[in-house]
CSV table of C-alpha atoms (C1' of nucleotides) in Angstrom, one decimal:
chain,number,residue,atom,x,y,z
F,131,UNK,CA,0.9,49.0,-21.3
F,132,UNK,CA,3.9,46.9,-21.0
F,133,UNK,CA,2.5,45.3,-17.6
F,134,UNK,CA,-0.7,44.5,-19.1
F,135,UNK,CA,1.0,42.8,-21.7
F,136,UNK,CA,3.0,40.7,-19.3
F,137,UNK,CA,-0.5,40.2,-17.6
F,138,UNK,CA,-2.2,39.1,-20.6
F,139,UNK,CA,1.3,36.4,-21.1
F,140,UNK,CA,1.1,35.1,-17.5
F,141,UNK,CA,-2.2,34.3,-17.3
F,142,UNK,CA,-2.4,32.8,-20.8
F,143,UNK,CA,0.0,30.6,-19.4
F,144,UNK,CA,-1.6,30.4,-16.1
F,145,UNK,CA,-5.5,30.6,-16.8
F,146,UNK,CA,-7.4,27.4,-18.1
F,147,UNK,CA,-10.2,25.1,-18.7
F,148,UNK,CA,-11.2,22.6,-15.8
F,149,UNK,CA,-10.3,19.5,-17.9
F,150,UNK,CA,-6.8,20.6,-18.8
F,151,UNK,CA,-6.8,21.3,-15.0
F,152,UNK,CA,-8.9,18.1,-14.1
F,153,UNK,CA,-5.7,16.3,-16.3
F,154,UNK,CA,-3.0,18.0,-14.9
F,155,UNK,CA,-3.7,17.7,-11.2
F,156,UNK,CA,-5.0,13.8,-12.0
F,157,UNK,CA,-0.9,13.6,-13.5
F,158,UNK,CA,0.5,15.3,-10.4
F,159,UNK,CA,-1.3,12.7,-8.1
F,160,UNK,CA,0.8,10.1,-9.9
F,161,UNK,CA,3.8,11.4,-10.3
F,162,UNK,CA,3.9,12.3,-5.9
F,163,UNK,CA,2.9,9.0,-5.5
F,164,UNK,CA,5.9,7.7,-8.0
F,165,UNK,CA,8.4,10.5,-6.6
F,166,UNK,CA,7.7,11.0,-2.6
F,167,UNK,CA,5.5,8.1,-1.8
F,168,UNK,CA,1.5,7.9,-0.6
F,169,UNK,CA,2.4,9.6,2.4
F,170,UNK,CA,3.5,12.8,1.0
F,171,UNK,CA,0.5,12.8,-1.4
F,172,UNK,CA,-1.4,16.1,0.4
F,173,UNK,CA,-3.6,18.4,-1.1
F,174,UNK,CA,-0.4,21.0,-0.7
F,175,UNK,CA,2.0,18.8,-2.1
F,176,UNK,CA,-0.6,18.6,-4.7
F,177,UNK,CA,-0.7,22.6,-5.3
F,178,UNK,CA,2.9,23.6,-5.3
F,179,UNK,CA,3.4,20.3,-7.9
F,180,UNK,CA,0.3,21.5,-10.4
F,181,UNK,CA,1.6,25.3,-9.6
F,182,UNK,CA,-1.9,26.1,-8.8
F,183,UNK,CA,-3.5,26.9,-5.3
F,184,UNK,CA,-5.2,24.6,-3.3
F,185,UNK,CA,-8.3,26.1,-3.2
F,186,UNK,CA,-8.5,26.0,-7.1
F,187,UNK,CA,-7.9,22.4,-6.7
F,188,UNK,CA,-11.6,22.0,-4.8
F,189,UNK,CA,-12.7,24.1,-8.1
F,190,UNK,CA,-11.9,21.4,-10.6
F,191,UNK,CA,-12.7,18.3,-8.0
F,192,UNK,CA,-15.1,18.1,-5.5
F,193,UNK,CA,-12.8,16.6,-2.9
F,194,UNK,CA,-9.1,14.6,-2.9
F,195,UNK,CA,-11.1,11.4,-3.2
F,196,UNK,CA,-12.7,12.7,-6.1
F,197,UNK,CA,-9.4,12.3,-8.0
F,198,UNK,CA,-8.7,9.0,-7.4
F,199,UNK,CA,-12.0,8.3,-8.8
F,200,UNK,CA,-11.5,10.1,-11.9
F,201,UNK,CA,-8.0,8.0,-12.5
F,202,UNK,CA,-9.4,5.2,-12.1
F,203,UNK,CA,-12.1,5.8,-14.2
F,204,UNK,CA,-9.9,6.8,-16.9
F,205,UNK,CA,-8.0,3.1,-16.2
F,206,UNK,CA,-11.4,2.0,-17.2
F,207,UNK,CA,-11.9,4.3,-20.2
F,208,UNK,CA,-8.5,4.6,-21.8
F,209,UNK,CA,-6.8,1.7,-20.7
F,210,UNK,CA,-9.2,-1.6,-20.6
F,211,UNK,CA,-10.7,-0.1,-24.2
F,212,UNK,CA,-7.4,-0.4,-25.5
F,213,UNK,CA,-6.8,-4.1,-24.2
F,214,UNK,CA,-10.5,-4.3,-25.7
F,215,UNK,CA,-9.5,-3.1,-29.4
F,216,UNK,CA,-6.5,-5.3,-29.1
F,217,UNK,CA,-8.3,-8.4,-28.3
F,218,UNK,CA,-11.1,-8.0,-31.0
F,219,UNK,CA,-9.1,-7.4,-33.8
F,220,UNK,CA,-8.1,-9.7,-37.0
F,221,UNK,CA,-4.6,-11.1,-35.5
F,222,UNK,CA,-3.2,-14.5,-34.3
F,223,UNK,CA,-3.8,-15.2,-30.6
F,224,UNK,CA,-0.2,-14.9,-30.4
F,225,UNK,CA,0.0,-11.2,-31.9
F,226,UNK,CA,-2.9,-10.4,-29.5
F,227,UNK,CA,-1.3,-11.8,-26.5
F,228,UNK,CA,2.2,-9.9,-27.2
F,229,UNK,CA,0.4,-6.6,-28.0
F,230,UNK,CA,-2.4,-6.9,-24.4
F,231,UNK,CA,1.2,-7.9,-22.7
F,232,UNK,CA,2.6,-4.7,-24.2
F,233,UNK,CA,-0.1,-2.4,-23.7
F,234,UNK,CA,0.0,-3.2,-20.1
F,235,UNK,CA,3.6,-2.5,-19.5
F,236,UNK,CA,3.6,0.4,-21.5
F,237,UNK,CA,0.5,1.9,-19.4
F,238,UNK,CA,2.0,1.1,-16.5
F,239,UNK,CA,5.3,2.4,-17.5
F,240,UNK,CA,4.0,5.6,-18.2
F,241,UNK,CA,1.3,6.3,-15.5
F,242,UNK,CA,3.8,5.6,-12.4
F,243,UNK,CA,2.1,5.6,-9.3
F,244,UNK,CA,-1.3,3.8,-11.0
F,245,UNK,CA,-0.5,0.3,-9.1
F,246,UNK,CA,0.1,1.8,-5.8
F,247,UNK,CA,-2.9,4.2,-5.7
F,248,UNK,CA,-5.0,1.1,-7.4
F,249,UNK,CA,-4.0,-1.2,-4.9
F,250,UNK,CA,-4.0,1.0,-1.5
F,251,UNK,CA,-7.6,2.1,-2.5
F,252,UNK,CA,-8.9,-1.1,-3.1
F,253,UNK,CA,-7.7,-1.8,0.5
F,254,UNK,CA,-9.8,0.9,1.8
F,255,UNK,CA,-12.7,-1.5,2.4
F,256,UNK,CA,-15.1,2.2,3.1
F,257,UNK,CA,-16.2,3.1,-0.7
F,258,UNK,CA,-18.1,0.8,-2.1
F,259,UNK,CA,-18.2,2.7,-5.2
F,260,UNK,CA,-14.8,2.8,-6.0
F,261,UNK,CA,-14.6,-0.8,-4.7
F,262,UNK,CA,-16.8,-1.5,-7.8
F,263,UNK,CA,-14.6,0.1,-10.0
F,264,UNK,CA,-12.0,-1.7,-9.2
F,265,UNK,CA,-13.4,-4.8,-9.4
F,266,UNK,CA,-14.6,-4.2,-12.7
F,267,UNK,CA,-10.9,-3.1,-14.1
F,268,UNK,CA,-9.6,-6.6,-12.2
F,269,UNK,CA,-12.7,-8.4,-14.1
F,270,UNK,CA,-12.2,-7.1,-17.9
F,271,UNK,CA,-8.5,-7.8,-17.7
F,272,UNK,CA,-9.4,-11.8,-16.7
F,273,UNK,CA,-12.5,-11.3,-19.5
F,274,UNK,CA,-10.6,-9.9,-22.2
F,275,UNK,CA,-7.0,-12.0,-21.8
F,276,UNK,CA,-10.0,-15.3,-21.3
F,277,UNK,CA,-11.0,-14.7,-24.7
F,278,UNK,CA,-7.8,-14.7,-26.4
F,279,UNK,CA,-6.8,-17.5,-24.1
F,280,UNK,CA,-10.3,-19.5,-25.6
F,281,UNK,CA,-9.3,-18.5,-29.4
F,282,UNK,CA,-5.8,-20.1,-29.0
F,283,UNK,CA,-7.3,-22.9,-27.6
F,284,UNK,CA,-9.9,-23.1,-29.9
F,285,UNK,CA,-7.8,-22.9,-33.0
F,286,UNK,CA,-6.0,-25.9,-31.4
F,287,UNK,CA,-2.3,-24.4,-30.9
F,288,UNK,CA,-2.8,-24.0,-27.3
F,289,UNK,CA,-3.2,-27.1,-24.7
F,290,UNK,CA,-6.8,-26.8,-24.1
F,291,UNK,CA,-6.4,-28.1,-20.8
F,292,UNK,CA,-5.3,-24.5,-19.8
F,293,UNK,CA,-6.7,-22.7,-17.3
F,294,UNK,CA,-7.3,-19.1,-17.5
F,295,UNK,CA,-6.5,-18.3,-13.8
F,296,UNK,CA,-3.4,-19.9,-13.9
F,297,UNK,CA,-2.3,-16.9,-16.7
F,298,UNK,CA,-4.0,-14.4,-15.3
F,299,UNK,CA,-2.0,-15.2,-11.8
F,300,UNK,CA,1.1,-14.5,-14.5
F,301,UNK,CA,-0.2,-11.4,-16.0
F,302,UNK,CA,-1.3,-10.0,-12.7
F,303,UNK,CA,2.4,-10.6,-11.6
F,304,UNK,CA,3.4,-7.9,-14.2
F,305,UNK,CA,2.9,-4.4,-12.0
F,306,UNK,CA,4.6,-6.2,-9.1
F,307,UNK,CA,7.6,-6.8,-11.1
F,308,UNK,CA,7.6,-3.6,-12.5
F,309,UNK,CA,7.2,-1.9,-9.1
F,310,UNK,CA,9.7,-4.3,-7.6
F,311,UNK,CA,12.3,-3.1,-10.3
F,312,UNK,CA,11.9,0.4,-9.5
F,313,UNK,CA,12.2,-0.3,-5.7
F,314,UNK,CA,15.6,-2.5,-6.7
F,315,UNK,CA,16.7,0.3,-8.9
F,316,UNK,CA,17.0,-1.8,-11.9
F,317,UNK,CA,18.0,0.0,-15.1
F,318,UNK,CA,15.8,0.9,-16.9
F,319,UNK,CA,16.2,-1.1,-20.3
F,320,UNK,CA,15.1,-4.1,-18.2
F,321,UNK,CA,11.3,-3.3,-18.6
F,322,UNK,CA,11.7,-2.7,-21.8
F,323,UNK,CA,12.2,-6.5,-21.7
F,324,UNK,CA,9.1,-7.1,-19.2
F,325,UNK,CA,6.9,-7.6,-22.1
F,326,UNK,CA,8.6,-10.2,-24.3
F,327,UNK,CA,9.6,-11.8,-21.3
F,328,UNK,CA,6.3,-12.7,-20.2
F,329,UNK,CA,5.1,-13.7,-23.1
F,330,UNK,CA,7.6,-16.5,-23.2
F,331,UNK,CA,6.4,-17.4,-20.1
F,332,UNK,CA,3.0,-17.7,-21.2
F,333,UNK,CA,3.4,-19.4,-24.6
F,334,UNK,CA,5.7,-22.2,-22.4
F,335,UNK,CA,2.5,-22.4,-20.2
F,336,UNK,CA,-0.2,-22.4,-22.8
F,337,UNK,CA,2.1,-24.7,-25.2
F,338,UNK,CA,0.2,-27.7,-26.5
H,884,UNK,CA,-10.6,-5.4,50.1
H,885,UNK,CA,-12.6,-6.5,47.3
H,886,UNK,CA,-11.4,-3.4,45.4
H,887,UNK,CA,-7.9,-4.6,45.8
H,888,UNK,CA,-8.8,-7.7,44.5
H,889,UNK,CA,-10.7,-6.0,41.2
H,890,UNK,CA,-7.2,-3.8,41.1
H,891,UNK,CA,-5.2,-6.7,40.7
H,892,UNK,CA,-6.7,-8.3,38.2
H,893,UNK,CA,-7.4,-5.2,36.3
H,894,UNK,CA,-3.5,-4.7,36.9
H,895,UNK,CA,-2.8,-8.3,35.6
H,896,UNK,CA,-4.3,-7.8,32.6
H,897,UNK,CA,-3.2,-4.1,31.9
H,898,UNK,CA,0.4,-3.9,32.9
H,899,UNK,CA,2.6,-5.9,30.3
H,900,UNK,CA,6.1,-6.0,29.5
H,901,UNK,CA,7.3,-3.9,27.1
H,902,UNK,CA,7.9,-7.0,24.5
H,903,UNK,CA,4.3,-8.3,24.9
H,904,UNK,CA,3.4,-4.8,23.9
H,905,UNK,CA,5.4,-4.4,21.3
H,906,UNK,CA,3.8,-7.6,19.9
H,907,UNK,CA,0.5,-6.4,20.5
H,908,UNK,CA,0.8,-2.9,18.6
H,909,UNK,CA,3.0,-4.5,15.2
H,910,UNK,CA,-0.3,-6.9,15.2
H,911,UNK,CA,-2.9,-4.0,15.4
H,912,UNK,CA,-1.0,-2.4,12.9
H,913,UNK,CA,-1.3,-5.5,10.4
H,914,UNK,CA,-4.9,-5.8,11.6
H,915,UNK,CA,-5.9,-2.1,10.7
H,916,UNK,CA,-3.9,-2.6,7.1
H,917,UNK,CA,-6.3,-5.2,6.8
H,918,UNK,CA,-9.4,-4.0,8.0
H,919,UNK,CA,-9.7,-0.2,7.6
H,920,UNK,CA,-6.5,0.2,5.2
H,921,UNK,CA,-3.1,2.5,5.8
H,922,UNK,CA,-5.3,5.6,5.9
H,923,UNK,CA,-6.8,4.6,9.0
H,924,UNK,CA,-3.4,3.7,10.4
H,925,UNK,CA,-3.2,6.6,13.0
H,926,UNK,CA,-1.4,6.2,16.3
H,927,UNK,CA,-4.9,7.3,17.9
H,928,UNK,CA,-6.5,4.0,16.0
H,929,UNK,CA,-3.8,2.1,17.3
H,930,UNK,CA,-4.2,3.4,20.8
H,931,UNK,CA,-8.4,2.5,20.4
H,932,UNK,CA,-7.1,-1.5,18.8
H,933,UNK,CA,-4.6,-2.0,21.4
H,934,UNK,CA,-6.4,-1.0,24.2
H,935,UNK,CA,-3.4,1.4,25.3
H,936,UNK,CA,-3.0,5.5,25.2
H,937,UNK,CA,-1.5,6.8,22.8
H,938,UNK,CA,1.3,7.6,25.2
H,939,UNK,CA,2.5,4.1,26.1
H,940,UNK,CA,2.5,3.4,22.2
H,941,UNK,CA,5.2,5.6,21.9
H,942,UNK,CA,7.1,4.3,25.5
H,943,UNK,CA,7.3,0.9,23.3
H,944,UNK,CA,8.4,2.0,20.2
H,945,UNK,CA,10.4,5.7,19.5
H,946,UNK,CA,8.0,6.6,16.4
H,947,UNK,CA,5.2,5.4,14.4
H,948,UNK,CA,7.8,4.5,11.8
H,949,UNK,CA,9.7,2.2,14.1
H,950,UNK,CA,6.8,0.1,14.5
H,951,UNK,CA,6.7,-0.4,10.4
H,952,UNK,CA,10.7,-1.0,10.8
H,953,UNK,CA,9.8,-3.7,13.6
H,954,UNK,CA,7.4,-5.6,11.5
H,955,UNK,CA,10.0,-5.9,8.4
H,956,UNK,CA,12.6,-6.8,10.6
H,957,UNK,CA,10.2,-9.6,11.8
H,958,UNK,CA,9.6,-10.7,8.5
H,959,UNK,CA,13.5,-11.0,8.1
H,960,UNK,CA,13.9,-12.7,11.5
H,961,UNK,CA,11.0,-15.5,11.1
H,962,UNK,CA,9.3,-15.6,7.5
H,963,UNK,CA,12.9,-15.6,5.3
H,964,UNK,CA,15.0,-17.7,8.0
H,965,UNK,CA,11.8,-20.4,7.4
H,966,UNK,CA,12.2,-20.1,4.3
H,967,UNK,CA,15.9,-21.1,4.6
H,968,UNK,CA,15.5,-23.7,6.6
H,969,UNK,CA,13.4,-25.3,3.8
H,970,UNK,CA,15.8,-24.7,1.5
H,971,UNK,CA,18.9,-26.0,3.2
H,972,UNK,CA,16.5,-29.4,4.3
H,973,UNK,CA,17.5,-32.7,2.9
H,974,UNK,CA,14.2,-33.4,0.9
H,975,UNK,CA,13.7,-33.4,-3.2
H,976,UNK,CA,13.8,-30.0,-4.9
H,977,UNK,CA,9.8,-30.9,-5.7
H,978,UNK,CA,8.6,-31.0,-2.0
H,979,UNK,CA,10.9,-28.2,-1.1
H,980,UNK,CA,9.3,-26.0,-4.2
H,981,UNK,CA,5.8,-27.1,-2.5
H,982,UNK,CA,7.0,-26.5,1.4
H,983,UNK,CA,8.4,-23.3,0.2
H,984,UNK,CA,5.6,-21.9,-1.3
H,985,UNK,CA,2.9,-23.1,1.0
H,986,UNK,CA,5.0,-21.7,3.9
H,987,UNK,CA,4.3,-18.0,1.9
H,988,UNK,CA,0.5,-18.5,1.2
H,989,UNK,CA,0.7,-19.5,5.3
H,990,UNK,CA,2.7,-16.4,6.5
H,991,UNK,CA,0.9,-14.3,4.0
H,992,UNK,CA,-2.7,-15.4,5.1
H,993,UNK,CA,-2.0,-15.0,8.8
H,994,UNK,CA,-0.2,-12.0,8.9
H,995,UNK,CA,-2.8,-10.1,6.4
H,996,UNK,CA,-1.9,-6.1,5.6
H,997,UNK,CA,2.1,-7.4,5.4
H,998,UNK,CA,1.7,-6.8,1.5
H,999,UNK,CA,0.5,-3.4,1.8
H,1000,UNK,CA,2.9,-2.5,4.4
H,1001,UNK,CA,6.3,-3.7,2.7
H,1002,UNK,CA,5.0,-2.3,-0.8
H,1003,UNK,CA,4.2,1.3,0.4
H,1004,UNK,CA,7.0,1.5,2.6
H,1005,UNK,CA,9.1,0.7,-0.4
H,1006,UNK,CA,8.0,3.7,-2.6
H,1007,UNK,CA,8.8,5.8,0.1
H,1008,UNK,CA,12.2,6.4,-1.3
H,1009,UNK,CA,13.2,8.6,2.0
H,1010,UNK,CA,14.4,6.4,4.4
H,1011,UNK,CA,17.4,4.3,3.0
H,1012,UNK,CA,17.7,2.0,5.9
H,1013,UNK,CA,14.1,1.0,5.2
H,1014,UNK,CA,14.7,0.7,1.9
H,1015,UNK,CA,17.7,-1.7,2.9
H,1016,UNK,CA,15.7,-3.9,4.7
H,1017,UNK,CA,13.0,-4.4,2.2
H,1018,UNK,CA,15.9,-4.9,-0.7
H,1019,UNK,CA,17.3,-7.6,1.5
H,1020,UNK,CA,13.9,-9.7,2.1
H,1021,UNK,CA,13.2,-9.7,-2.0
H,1022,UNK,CA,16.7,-10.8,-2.3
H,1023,UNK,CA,16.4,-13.2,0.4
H,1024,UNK,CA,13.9,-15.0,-1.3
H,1025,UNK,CA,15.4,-15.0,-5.0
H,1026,UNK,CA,18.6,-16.0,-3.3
H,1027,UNK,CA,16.8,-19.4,-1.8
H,1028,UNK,CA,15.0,-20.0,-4.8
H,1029,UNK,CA,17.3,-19.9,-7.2
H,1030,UNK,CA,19.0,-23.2,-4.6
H,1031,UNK,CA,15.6,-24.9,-5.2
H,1032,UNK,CA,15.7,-24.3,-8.6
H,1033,UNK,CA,19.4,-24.9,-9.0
H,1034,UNK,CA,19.4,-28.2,-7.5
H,1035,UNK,CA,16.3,-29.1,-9.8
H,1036,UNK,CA,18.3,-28.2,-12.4
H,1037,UNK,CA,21.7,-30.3,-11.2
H,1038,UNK,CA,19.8,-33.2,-10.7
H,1039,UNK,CA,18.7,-32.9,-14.3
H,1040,UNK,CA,14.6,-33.2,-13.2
H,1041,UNK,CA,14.6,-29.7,-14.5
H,1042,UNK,CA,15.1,-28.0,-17.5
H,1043,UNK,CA,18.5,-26.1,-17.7
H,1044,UNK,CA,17.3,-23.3,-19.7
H,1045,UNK,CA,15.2,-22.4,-17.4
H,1046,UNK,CA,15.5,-19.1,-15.9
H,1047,UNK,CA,15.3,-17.8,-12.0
H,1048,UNK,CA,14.0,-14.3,-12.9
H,1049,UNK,CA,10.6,-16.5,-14.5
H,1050,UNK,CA,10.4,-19.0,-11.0
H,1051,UNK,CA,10.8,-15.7,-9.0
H,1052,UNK,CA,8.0,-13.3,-11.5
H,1053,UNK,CA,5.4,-15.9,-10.7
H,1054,UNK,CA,6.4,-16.1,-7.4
H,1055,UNK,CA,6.0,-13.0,-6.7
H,1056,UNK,CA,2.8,-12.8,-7.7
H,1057,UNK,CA,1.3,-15.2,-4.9
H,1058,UNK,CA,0.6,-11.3,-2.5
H,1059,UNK,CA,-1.1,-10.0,-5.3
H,1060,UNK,CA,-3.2,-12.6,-6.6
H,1061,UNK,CA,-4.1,-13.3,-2.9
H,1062,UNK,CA,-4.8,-9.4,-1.9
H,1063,UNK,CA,-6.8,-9.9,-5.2
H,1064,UNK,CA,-8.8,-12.3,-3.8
H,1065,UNK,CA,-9.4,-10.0,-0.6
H,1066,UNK,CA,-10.6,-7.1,-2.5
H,1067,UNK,CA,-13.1,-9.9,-4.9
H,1068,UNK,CA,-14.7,-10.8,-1.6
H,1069,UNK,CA,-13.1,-14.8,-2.7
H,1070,UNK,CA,-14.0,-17.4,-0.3
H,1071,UNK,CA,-11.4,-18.2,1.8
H,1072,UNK,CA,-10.9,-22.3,0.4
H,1073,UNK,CA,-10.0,-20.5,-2.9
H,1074,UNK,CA,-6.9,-18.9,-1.0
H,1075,UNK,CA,-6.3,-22.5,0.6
H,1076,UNK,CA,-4.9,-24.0,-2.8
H,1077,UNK,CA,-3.1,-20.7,-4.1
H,1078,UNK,CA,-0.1,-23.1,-3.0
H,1079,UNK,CA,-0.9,-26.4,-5.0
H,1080,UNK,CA,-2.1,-24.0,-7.5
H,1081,UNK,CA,1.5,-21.7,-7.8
H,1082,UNK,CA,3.5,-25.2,-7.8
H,1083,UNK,CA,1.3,-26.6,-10.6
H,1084,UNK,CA,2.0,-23.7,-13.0
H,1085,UNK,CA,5.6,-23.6,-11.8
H,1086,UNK,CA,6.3,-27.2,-12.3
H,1087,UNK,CA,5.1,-27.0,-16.1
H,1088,UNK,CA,7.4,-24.1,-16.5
H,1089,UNK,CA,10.0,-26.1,-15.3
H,1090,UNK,CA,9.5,-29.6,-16.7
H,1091,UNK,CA,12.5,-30.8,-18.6
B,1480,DA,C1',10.4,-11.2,55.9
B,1481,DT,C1',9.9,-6.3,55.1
B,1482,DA,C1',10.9,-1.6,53.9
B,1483,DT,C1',12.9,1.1,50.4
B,1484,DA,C1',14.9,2.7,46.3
B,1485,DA,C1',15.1,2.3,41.3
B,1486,DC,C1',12.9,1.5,37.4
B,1487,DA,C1',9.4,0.2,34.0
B,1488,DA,C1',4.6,0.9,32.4
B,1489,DG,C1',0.9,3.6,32.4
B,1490,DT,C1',-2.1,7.9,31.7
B,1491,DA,C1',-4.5,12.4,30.5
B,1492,DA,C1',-3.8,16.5,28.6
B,1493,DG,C1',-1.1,18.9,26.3
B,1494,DT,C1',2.1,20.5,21.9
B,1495,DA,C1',2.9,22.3,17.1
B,1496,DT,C1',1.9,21.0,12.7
B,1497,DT,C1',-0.6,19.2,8.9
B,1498,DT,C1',-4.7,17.8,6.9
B,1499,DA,C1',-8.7,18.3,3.6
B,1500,DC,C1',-11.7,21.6,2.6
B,1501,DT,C1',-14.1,26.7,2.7
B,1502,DT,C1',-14.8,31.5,2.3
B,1503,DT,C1',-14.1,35.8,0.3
B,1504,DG,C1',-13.0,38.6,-3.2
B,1505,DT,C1',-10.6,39.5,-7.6
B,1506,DT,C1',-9.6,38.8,-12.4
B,1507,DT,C1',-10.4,36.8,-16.9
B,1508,DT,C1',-13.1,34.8,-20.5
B,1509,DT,C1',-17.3,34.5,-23.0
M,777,DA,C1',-23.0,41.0,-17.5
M,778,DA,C1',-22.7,36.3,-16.4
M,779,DA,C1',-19.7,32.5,-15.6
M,780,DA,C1',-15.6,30.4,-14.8
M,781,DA,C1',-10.7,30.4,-12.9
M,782,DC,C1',-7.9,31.7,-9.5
M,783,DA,C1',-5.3,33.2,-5.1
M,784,DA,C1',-5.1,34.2,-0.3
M,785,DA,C1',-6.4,33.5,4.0
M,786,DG,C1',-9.0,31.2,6.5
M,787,DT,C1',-11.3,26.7,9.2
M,788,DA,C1',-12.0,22.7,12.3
M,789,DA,C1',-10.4,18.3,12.9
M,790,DA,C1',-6.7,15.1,12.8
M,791,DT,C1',-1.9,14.1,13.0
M,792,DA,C1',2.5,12.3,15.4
M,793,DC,C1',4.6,13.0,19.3
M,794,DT,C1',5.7,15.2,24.3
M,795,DT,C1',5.0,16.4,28.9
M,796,DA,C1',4.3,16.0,33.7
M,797,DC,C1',2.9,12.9,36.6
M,798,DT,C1',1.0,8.3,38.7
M,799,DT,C1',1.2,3.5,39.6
M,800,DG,C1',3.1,-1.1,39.6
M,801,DT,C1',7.1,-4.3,39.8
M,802,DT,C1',11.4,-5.8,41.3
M,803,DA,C1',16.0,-6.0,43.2
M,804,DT,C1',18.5,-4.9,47.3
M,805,DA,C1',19.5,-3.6,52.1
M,806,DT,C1',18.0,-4.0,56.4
DNA sequence: ATATAACAAGTAAGTATTTACTTTGTTTTT
DNA sequence: AAAAACAAAGTAAATACTTACTTGTTATAT
């Protein structure tokens, strides 16, 4: 009686659906690559950090590569359609530009690891697929910080003579510097700053 | 007779000196970064690129990490102690801002996989001596140019409110924004004004 | 000059371990 | 009773690295 109870307790805890799983195993990829590096990021590693075996692992994805994809697809869903909502709404260009700057840092500050795996997998020349994907998350960034770029021009309080690259170069710049800072062991209240700090940098740029 | 001939050559062109070697596999590393990405890096792959067994790979160097240690060592040895030598020249802080960053774009361009090599090596928070080395190179060039900018500043052709950590965030985007270009399948005279580009933006950020 | 000893550079075929992934069978949920 | 979730114990292939041995180079003694 009492062990069936403790049964019914453990796997309650233990037992559940594939997308909490999917989400939870998709997390522990990160936070590996964040804590012990690419290197140590092994399907093993991956079980004894989700708690769950490795063959229920190959249940929830088809294979290791699977759950890169599925990250970066959720860059693509969650993250670029917030930069999206951000960059069509009512506000100044300036308002936009602070909150797509702070967006960014935020994400990045929160999904660890994200920069690494998006940049060592868009090295591996082999998938074309995923090479897409990336392409495309690289390509809405420059679209959507473009248009915000064109409406500040356009309302005349930026130099028109601006070129989108050139800020783009800047905003790219951001997950280095982050990424560096972790590697320097900066404090941590210094990324709070990352934000505002590039958008002085920009506005000085863009300045008519 | 003839076969002794053929052995010679053969010979001459096999049998090298360990430092030849050594040259050889730290290139075929870079090159497989480049071209089949840090997964494929294997010592077998290695063995296939350099034209060597596996065994002799590891009469050159002690491990497979030693080779990674080699290469940022290089980097400390040549790129940073160019670097310096543009800095400490006698010319105007302008042409020393251009030298200085065309000489990255250069080493950065020839010695492709470099940026994927020192950035993955630095999450691997493990090895501390590693993590020394690569602490020293981002320092390194911070340290040389801040001088640049400094002396900019002194000379009063530069704005004195103008901040080091900004010079050094765009800066450090240059291995990005050119891996970027890699990965977007960019033509190649794109990459060949990343330089004039970089000063450009830099020079509006620091105009007086 | 030439023989020899010492060393440096090379290999093929190992080693144990790790890798991503599978199979088998059980338990839980619906 | 069907489907989904899970663990445990596999698998073959790949991994970094070693071993035992061969071959080439070079400095030294004759």
């Amino acid at each position: 009686m009492k062990l069936y109870f403790c049964k019914q307790i453990l796997t309650y805890i233990m037992r559940q659906k594939t997308e909490i799983r999917q989400e939870q195993i998709k997390q522990a990829v990160l936070d590996i690559i964040y804590t012990d590096g690419l290197k140590s990021l092994s399907t093993r590693a991956l079980a004894i950090r989700t708690g769950i075996s490795e063959g229920t692992i190959f249940r929830h994805f088809a294979s290791k590569q699977d759950i890169a994809i599925a990250i970066i697809r959720d860059v693509q869903n969650e993250f670029i359609e917030i930069l999206r909502t951000i960059v069509l709404s009512k506000k100044s260009p300036v308002d936009r530009l602070h909150e797509f700057l702070c967006t960014t840092v935020h994400y990045l500050q929160v999904h660890k690891g994200i920069t690494l795996l998006l940049f060592t997998e868009a090295s591996h020349n082999n998938d074309d697929a995923m090479k897409q994907h990336l392409k495309q998350i690289f390509n809405s960034q420059k679209v959507l910080m473009s248009k915000i770029i064109y409406d500040g021009v356009s309302s005349g309080i930026w130099d028109e003579k601006v070129t989108i690259e050139d800020a783009l170069m800047l905003y790219m710049s951001i997950p280095v510097s982050l990424n560096m800072d972790i590697i320097m062991n900066s404090e941590e209240y210094m990324v709070n700053s990352y934000c505002d700090k590039t958008l002085d940098i920009l506005l000085k740029m863009l300045h008519n």
